[in-house]
Structures are given as structure tokens and as C-alpha cells.
PDB file of C-alpha atoms in Angstrom:
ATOM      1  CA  UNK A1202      -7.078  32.542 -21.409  1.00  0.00           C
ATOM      2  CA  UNK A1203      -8.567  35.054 -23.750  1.00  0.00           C
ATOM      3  CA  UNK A1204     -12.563  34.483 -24.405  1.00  0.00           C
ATOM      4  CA  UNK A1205     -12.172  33.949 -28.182  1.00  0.00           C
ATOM      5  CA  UNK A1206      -9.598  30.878 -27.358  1.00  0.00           C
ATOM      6  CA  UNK A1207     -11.811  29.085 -25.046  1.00  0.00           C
ATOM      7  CA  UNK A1208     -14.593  30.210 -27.567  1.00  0.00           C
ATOM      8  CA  UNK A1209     -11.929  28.257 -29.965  1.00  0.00           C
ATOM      9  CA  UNK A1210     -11.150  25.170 -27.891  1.00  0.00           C
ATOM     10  CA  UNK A1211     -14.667  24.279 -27.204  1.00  0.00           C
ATOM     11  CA  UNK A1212     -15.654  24.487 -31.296  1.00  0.00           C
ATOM     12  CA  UNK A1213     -12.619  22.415 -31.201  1.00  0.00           C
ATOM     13  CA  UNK A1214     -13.911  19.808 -28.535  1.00  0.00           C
ATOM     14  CA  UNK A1215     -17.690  19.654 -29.904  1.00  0.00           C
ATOM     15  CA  UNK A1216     -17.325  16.991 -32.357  1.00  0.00           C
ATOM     16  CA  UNK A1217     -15.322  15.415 -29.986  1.00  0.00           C
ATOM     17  CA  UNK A1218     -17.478  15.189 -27.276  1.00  0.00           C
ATOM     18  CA  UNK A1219     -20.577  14.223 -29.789  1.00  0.00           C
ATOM     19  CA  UNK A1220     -18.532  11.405 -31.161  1.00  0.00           C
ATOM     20  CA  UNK A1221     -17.459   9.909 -27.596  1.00  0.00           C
ATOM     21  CA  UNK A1222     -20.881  10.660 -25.785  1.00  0.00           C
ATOM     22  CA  UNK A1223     -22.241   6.493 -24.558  1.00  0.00           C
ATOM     23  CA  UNK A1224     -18.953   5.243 -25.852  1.00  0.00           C
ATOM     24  CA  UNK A1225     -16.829   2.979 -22.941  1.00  0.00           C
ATOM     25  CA  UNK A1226     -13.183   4.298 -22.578  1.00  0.00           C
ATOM     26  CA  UNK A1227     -10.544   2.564 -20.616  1.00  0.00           C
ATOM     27  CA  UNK A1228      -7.661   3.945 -19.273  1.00  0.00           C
ATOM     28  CA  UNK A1229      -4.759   2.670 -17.590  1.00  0.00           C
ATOM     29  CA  UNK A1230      -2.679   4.257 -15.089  1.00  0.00           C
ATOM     30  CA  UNK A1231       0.760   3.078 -13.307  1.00  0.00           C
ATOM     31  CA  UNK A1232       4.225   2.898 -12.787  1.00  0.00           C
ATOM     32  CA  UNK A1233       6.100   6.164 -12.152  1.00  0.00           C
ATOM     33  CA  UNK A1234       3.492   8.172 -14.050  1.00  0.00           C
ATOM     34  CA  UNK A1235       0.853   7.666 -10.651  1.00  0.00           C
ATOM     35  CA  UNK A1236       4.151   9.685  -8.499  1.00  0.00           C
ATOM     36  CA  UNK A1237       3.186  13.039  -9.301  1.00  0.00           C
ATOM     37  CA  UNK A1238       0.451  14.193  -7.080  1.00  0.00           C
ATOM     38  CA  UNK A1239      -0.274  17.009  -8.914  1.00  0.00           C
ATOM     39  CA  UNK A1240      -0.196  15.114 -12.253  1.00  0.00           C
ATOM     40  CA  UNK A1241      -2.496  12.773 -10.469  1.00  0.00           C
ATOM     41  CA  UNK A1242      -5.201  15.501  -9.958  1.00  0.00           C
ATOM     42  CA  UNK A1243      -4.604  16.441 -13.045  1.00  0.00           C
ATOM     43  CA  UNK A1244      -5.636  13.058 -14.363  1.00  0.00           C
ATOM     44  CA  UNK A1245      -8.361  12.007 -12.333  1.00  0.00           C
ATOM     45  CA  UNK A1246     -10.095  15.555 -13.026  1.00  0.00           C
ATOM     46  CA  UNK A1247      -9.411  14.497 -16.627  1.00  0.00           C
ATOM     47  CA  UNK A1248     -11.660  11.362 -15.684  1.00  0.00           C
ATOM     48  CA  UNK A1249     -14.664  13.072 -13.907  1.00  0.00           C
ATOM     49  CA  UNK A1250     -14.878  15.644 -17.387  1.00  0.00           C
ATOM     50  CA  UNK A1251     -15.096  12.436 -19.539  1.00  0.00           C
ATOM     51  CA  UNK A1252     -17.924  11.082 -17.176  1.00  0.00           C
ATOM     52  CA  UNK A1253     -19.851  14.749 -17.019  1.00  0.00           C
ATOM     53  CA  UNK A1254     -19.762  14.872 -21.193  1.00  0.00           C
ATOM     54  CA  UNK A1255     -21.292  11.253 -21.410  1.00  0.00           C
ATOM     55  CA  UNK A1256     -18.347   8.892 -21.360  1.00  0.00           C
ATOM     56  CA  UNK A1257     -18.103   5.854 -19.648  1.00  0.00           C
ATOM     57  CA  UNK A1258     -14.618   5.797 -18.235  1.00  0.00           C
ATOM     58  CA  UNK A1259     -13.195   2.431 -16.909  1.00  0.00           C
ATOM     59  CA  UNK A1260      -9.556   3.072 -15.044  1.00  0.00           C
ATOM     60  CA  UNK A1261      -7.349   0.159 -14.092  1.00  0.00           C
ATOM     61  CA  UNK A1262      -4.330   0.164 -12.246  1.00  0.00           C
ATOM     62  CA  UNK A1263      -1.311  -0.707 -10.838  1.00  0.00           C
ATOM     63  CA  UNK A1264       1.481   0.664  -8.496  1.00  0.00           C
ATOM     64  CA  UNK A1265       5.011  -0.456  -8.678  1.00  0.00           C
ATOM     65  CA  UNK A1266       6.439   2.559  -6.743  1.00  0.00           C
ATOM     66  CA  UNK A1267       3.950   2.030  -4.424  1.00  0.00           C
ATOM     67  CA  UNK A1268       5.036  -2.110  -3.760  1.00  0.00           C
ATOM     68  CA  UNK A1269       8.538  -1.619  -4.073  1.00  0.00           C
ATOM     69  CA  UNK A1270       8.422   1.144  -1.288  1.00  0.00           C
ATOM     70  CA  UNK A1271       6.510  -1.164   1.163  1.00  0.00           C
ATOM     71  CA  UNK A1272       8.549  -4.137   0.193  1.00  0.00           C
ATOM     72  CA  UNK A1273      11.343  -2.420   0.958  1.00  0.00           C
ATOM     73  CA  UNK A1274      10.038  -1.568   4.125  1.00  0.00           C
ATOM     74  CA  UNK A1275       9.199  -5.017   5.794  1.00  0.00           C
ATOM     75  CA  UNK A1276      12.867  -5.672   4.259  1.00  0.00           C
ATOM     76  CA  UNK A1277      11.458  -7.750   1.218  1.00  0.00           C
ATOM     77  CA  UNK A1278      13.509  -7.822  -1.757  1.00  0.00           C
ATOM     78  CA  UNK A1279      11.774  -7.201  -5.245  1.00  0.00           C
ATOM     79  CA  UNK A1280      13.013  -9.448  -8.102  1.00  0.00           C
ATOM     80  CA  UNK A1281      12.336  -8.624 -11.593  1.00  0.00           C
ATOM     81  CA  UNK A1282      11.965 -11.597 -13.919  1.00  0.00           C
ATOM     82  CA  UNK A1283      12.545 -10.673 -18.015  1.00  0.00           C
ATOM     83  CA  UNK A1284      10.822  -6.881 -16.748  1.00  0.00           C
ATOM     84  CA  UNK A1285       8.524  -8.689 -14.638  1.00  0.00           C
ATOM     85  CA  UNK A1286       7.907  -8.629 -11.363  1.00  0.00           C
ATOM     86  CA  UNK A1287       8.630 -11.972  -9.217  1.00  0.00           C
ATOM     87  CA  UNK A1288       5.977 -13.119  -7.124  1.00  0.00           C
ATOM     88  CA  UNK A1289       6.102 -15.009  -3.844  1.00  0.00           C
ATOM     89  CA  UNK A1290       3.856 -15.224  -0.797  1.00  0.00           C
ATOM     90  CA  UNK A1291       5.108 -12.085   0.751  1.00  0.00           C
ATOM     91  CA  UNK A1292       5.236 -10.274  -2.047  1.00  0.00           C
ATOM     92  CA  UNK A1293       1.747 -11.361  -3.143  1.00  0.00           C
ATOM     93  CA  UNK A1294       0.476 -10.521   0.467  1.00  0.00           C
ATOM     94  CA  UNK A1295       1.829  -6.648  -0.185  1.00  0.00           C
ATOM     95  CA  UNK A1296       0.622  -6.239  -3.658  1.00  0.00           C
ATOM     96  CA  UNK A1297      -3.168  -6.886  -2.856  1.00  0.00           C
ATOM     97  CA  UNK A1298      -2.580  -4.739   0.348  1.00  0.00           C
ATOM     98  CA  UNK A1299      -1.111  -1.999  -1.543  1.00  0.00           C
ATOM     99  CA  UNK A1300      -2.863  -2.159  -4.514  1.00  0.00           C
ATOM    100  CA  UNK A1301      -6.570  -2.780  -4.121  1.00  0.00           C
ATOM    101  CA  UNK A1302      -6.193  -0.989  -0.326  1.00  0.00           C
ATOM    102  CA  UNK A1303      -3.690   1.823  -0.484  1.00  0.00           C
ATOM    103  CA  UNK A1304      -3.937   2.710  -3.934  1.00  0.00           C
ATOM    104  CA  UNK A1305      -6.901   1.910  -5.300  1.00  0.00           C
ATOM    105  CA  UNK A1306      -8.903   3.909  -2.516  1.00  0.00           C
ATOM    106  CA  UNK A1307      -6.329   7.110  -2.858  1.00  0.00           C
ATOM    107  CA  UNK A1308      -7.777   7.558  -6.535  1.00  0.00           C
ATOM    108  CA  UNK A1309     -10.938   6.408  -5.566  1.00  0.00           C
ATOM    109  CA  UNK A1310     -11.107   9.792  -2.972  1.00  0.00           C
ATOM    110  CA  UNK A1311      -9.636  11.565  -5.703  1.00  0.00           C
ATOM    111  CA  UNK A1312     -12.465  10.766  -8.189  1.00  0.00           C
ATOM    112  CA  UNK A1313     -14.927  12.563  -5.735  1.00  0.00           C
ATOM    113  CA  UNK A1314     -17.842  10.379  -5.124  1.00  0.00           C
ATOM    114  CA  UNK A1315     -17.492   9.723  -8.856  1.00  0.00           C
ATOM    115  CA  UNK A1316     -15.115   6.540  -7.964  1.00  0.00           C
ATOM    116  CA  UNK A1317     -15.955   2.785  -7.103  1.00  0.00           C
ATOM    117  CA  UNK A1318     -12.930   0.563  -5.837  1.00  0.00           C
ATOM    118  CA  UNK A1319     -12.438  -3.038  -7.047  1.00  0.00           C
ATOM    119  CA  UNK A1320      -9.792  -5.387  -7.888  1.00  0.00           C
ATOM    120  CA  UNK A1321     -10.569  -8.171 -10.270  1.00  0.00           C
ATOM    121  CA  UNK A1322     -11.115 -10.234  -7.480  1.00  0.00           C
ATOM    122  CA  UNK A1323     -14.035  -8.923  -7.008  1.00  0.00           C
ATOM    123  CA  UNK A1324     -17.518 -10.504  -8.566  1.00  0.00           C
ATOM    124  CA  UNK A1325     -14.558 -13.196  -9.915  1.00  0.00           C
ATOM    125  CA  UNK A1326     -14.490 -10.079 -12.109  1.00  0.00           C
ATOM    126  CA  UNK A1327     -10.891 -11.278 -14.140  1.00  0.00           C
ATOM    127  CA  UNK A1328     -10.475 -15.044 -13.563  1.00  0.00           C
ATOM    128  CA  UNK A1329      -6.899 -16.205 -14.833  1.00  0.00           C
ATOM    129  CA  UNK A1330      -4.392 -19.146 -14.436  1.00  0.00           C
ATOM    130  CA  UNK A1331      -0.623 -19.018 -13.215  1.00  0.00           C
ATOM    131  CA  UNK A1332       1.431 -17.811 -16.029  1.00  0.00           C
ATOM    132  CA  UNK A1333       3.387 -21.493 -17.092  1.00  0.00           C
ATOM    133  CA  UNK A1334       6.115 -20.364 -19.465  1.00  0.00           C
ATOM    134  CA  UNK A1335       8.350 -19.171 -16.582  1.00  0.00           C
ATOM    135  CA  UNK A1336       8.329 -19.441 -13.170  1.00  0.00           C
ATOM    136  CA  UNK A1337       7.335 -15.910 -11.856  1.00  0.00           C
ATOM    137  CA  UNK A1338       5.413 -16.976  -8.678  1.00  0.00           C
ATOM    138  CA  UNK A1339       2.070 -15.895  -8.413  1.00  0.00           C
ATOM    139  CA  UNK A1340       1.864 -14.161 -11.585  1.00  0.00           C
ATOM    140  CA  UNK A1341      -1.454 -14.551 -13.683  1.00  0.00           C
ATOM    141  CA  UNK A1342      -2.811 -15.012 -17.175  1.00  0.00           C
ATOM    142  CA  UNK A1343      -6.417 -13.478 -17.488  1.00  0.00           C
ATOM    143  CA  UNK A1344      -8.456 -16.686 -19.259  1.00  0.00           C
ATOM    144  CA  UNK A1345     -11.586 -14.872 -18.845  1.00  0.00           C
ATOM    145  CA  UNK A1346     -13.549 -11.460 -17.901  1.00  0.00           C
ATOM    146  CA  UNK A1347     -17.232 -10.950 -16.564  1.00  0.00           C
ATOM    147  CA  UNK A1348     -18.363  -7.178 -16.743  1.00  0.00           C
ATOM    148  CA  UNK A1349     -21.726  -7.543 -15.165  1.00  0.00           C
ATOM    149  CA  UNK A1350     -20.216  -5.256 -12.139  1.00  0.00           C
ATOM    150  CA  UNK A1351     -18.476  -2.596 -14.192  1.00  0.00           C
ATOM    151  CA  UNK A1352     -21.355  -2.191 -16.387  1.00  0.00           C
ATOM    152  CA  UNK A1353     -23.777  -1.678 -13.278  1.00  0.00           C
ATOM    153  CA  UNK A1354     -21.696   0.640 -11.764  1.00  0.00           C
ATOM    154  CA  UNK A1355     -21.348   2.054 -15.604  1.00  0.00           C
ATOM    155  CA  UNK A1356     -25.068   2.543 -16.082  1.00  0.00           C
ATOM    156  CA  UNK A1357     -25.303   4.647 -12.340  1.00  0.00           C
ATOM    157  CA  UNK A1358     -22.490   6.667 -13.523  1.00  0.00           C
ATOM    158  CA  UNK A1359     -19.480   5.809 -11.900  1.00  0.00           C
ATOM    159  CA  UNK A1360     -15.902   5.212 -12.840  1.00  0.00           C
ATOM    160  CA  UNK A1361     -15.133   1.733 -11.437  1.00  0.00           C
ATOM    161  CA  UNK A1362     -11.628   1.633 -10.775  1.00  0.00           C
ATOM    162  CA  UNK A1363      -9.939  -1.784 -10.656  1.00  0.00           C
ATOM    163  CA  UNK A1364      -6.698  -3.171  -9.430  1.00  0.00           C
ATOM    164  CA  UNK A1365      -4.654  -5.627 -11.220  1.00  0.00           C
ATOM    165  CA  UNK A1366      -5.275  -8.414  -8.941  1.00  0.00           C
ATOM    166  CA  UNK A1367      -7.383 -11.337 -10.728  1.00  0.00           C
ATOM    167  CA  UNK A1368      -8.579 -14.680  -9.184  1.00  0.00           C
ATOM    168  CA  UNK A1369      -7.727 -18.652 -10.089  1.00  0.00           C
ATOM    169  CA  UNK A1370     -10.295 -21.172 -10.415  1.00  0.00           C
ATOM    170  CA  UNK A1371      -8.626 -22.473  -7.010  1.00  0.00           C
ATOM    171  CA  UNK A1372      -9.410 -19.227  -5.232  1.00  0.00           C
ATOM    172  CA  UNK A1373      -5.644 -17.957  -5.715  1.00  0.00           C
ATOM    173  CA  UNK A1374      -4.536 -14.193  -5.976  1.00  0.00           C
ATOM    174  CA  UNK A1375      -2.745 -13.717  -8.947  1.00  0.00           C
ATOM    175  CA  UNK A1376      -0.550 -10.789  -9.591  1.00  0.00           C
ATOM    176  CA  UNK A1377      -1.319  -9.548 -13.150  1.00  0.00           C
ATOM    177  CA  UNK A1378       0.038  -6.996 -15.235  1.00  0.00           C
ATOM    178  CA  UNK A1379      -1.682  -4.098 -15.288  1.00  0.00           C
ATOM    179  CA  UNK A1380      -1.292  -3.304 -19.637  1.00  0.00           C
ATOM    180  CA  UNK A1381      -2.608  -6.624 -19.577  1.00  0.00           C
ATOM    181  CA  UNK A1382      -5.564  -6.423 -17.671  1.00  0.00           C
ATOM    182  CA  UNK A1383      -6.465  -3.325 -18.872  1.00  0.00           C
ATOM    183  CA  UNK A1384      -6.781  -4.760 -22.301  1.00  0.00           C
ATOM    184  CA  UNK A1385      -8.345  -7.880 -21.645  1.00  0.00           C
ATOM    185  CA  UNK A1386     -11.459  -5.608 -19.583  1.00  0.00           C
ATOM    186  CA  UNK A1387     -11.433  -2.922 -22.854  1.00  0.00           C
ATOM    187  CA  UNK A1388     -11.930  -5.991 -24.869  1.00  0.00           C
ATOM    188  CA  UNK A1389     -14.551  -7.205 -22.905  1.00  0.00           C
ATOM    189  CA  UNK A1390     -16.599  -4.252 -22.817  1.00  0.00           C
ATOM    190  CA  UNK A1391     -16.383  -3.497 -26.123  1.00  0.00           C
ATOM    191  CA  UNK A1392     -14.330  -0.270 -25.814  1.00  0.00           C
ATOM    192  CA  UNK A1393     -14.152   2.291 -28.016  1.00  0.00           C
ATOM    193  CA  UNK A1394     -10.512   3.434 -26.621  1.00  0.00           C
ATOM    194  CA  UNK A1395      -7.888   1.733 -24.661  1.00  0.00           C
ATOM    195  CA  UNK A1396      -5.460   4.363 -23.347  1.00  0.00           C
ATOM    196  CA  UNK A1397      -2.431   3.468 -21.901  1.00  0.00           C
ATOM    197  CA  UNK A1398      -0.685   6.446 -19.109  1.00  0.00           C
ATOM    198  CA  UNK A1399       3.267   6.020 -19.259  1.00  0.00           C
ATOM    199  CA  UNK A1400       6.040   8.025 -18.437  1.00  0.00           C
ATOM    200  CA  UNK A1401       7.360   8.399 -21.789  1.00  0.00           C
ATOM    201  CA  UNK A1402       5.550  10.474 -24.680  1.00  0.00           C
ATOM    202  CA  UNK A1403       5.118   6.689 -26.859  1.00  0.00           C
ATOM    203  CA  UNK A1404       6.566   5.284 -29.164  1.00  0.00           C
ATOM    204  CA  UNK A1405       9.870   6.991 -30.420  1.00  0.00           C
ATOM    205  CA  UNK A1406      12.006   5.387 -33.071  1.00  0.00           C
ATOM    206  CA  UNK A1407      15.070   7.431 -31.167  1.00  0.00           C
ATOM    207  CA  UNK A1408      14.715   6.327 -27.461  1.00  0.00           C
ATOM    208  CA  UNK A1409      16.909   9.490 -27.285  1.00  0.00           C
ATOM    209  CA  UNK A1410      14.730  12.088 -29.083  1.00  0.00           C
ATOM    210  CA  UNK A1411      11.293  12.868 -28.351  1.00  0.00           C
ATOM    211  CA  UNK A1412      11.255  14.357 -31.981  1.00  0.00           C
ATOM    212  CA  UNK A1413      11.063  11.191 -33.398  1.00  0.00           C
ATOM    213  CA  UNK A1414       7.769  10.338 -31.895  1.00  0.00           C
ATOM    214  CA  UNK A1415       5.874   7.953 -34.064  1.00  0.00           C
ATOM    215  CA  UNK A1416       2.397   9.143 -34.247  1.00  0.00           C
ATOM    216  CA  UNK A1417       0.406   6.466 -35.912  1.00  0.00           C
ATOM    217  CA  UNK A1418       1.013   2.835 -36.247  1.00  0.00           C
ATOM    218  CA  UNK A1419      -1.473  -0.308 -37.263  1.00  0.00           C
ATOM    219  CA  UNK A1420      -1.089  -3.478 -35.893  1.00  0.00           C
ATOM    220  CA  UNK A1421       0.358  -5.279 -38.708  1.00  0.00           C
ATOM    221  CA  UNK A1422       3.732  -2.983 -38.187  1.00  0.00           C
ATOM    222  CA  UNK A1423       4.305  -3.671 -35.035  1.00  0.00           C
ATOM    223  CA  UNK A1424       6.032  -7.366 -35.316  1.00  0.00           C
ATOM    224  CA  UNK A1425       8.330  -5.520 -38.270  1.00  0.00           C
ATOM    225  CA  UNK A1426       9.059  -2.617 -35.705  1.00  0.00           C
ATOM    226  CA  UNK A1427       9.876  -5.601 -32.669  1.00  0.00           C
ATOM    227  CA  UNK A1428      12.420  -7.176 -34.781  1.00  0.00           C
ATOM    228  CA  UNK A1429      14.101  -3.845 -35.314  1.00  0.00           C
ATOM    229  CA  UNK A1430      14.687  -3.153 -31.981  1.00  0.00           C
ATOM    230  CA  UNK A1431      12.714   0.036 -32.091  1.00  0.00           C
ATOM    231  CA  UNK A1432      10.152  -1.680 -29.949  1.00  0.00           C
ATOM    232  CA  UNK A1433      11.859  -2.913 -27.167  1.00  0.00           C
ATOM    233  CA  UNK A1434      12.372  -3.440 -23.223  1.00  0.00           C
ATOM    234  CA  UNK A1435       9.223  -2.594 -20.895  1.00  0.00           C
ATOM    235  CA  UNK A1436       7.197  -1.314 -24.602  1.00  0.00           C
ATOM    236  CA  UNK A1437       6.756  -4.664 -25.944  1.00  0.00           C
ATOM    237  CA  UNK A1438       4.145  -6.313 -23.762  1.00  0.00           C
ATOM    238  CA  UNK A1439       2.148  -2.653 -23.859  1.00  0.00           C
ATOM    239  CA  UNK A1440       2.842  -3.212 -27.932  1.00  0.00           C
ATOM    240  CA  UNK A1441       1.489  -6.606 -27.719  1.00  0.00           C
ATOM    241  CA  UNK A1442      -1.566  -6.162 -25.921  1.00  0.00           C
ATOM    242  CA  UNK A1443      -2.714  -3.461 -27.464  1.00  0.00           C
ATOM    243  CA  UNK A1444      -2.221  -5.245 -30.685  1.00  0.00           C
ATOM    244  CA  UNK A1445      -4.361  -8.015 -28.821  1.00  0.00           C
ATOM    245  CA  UNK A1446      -7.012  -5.488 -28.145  1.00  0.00           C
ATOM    246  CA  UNK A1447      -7.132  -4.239 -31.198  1.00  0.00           C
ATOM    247  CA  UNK A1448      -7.777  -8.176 -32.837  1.00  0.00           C
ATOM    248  CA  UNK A1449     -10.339  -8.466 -29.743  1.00  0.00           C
ATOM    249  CA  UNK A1450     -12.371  -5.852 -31.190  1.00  0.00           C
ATOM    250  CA  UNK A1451     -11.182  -2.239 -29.438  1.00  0.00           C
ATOM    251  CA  UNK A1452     -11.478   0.772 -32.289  1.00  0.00           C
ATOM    252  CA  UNK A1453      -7.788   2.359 -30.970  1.00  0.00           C
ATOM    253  CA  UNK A1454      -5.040   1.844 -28.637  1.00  0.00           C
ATOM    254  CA  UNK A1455      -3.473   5.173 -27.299  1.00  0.00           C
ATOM    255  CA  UNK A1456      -0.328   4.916 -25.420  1.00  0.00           C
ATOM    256  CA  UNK A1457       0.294   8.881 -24.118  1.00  0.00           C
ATOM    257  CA  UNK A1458       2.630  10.369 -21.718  1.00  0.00           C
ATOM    258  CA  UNK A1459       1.236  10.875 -18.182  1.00  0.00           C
ATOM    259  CA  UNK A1460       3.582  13.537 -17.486  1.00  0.00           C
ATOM    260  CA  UNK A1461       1.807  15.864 -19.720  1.00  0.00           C
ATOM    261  CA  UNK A1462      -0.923  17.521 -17.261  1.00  0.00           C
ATOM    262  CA  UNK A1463      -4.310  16.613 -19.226  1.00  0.00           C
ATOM    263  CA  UNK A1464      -2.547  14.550 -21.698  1.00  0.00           C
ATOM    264  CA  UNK A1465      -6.357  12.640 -21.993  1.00  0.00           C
ATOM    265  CA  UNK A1466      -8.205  15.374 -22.845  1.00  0.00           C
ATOM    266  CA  UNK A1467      -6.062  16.763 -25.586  1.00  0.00           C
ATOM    267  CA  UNK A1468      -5.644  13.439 -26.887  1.00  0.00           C
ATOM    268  CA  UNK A1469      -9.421  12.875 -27.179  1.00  0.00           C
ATOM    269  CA  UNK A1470     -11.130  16.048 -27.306  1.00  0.00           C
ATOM    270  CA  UNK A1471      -8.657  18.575 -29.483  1.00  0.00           C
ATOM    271  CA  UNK A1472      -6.865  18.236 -32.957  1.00  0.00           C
ATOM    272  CA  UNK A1473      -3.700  17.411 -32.061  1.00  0.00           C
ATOM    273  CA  UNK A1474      -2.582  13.508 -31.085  1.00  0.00           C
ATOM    274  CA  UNK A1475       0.020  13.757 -28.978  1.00  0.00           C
ATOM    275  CA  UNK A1476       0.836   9.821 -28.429  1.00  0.00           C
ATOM    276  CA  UNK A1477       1.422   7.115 -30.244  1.00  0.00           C
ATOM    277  CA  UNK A1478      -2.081   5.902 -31.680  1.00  0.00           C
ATOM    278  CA  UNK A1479      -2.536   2.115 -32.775  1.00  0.00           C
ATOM    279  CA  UNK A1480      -5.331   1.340 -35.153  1.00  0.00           C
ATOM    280  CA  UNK A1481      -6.716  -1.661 -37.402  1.00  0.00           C
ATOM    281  CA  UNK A1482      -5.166  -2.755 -40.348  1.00  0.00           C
ATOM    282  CA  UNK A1483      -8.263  -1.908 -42.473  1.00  0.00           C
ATOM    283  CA  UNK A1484      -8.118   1.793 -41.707  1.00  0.00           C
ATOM    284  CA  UNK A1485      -6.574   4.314 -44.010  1.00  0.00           C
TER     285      UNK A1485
END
């Protein structure tokens, strides 16, 4: 890169970085965008930057690839209720293994030194009940959050980063999803962002073409946008949450693709929005 575009690209970032510096971020990170390894890097560097220019960066995750692989391996099957997952004993057993051991600690050691593990178990961090519409097992609801840990661990300067695993007022694991949780902690904390990593580049009114990206969106659209079908499958709990964080006081929801290598910072720290961007009705 020549000298006058870096020159460029930090002019670029400076307001940026000034408008984000003491704000809380949180980002969440899962599914088939964590498979990548050098995506993952790419992401977790992405992190660390945030934290050097002054931004307190919350990541929360989950790891279907990673549960279906180890199901598979104890010859488990994995059942999938309305897009979520089924959860029974076994199945419970494996997802706090795999998440808040395997998983959580590989992006811990990829956060270098900068990373705390924790699962919401943790400090009863995310207390929650079992889900009662449907029978999925042990599947949670988060009823409540206490950020007393993540802000400690804020204040020192590290990126706490929390599996989706909450607690019942019975002392029961509950599975919870991760779009969910993720929300529920950036409402919480009073986040200035909630960003959402997926494996598609948003939003797209064409499922088919990436061209027809939709770039902006406030809340009150997206019930209009449901009913059309253009918000559909997997996208309408992230759609629904992120409306919820939005009502729970969050400034913006960004749902970005976590293919793109630094899809975070260019998001946040450049001109050009890249993802789909949910914002309050009040805003022009």
C-alpha cells in the first residue's frame, strides 16, 4: 500500500476512532463464519485494534460446527427444532464441553493475553428459564443479566469472551442462542453497537443476489419486511433481537458478513457500510 493511501485511510478512520473511544461494542461470532482459521485471525486481530484505540469490545459466542462434529462423534444425533437446536442431556453435556471449553479458550489464545473466558454461567452472569412455547429440551430464555464481571474485566482492559451457556434459578444449564444472548448482554451494558458475524453479507431482498443488499433498515420495517418473506428462515430471530436491542436501548444493530477478512473494521472505522445496519425509528 502506497504511503498517501494509508495517509488516506487513517484521515478516514480518525473520526471514527474519536467517536468510538470509551464506547462498549459487542460482537457476536458463530456458526460457519468461526470455520475459517484464517478469517478467524483475521477477526480476533480486528478485536485487539478496537481494544488498543479505546473500545471496549464484548464477544459472545457460539459453535454449531463445532457441536455437531463432536456429536457426531460419540454417535449423537443433532435434531433441529423450527431452526433450533434440540436439547437433551447428552447434547447439553457436549455443548458446555465444547463451547465454554473447546471454543471459548481457542479464541481466548487467539486474543493474546487480551482475552478472558466465560460462559454465562459464570458470576450467574445470564440467568434464564426453559424456553415453554415448545419443547426444545434444555433450551433457555435469558430473564435477566448481571455485568458486574464483564465490566471489571472491561475497566482492566480485556475482552471478556462469553459462551452461550446461561444458568436457571434451579442451577440448570441452559442452551441459549447465541443472537440472543448477545443482545440481551449489549442491552445490558448499554452498548453503543451490537454486531452480529454471519456467513452471508445481511440482509438481501434477493437471497440470490448479493446486489440487492439492503443497507439500512429501522426497526419499525422489519415486521412489514417478515410478512414479505424477505426476512425469513435462520434471519428472523437475528431480525428480532436486534429489533429487541434496539427498544432495550442499543444505538445500532450491524449484521456483516464474517467472510469478509476485517469486515469490523471497515464497518466501523471507514466510509463505507458494508452490512445491513438497523437503527431507531427516530433517526433520519
Amino acid at each position: 500500500m502506497k504511503n498517501e493511501e494509508m495517509a488516506k485511510l487513517f484521515s478516514e478512520a480518525t473520526p471514527y476512532i474519536q467517536k468510538y473511544h470509551g464506547t462498549t461494542l459487542v460482537v457476536k461470532y458463530g456458526g460457519n463464519a468461526m470455520v475459517n482459521e484464517e478469517l478467524k485471525t483475521a477477526v480476533m486481530n480486528d478485536l485487539i485494534t478496537l481494544t488498543l484505540l479505546g473500545v471496549r469490545v464484548v464477544l459472545v459466542h457460539g459453535g454449531g460446527p463445532s457441536i455437531n462434529k463432536m456429536l457426531k462423534a460419540i454417535g449423537h444425533e443433532s435434531r433441529f427444532v423450527d431452526g433450533l437446536r434440540y436439547t437433551d442431556e447428552t447434547t447439553m453435556m457436549v455443548v458446555q464441553q465444547v463451547l465454554a471449553g473447546e471454543v471459548n479458550k481457542d479464541l481466548v489464545a487467539m486474543l493474546r493475553g487480551r482475552g478472558v473466558g466465560l460462559c454465562g454461567i459464570d458470576g450467574q452472569m445470564i440467568r434464564c428459564s426453559k424456553v415453554a412455547d415448545k419443547d426444545l429440551g434444555y433450551v433457555g430464555n435469558v430473564e435477566r443479566v448481571d455485568t458486574r464481571l464483564i465490566d471489571r474485566l472491561l475497566d482492566d482492559g480485556f475482552i471478556p469472551v462469553i459462551a452461550s451457556v446461561g444458568l436457571g434459578d434451579d442451577g440448570t444449564a441452559y442452551n441459549l442462542n447465541a443472537d440472543t444472548a448477545a443482545a440481551k448482554l449489549a442491552e445490558a451494558l448499554g452498548a453503543e453497537k451490537l454486531i452480529l458475524l454471519t456467513d452471508v453479507r445481511g440482509l438481501l431482498r434477493d437471497p440470490k443476489d448479493e446486489e440487492t443488499l439492503i443497507h439500512v433498515l429501522h426497526t419499525y420495517d422489519v415486521p412489514a419486511l417478515i410478512a414479505q418473506g424477505i426476512i425469513s428462515g435462520g434471519m428472523i430471530p437475528k431480525m428480532e433481537c436486534s429489533v429487541e436491542a434496539i427498544h432495550g436501548g442499543v444505538e445500532r444493530v450491524h449484521i456483516l458478513d464474517g467472510r469478509i477478512p476485517h469486515s469490523i473494521l471497515i464497518e466501523l472505522l471507514s466510509d463505507r457500510g458494508i452490512g445491513t445496519m438497523l437503527k431507531k425509528e427516530d433517526e433520519a
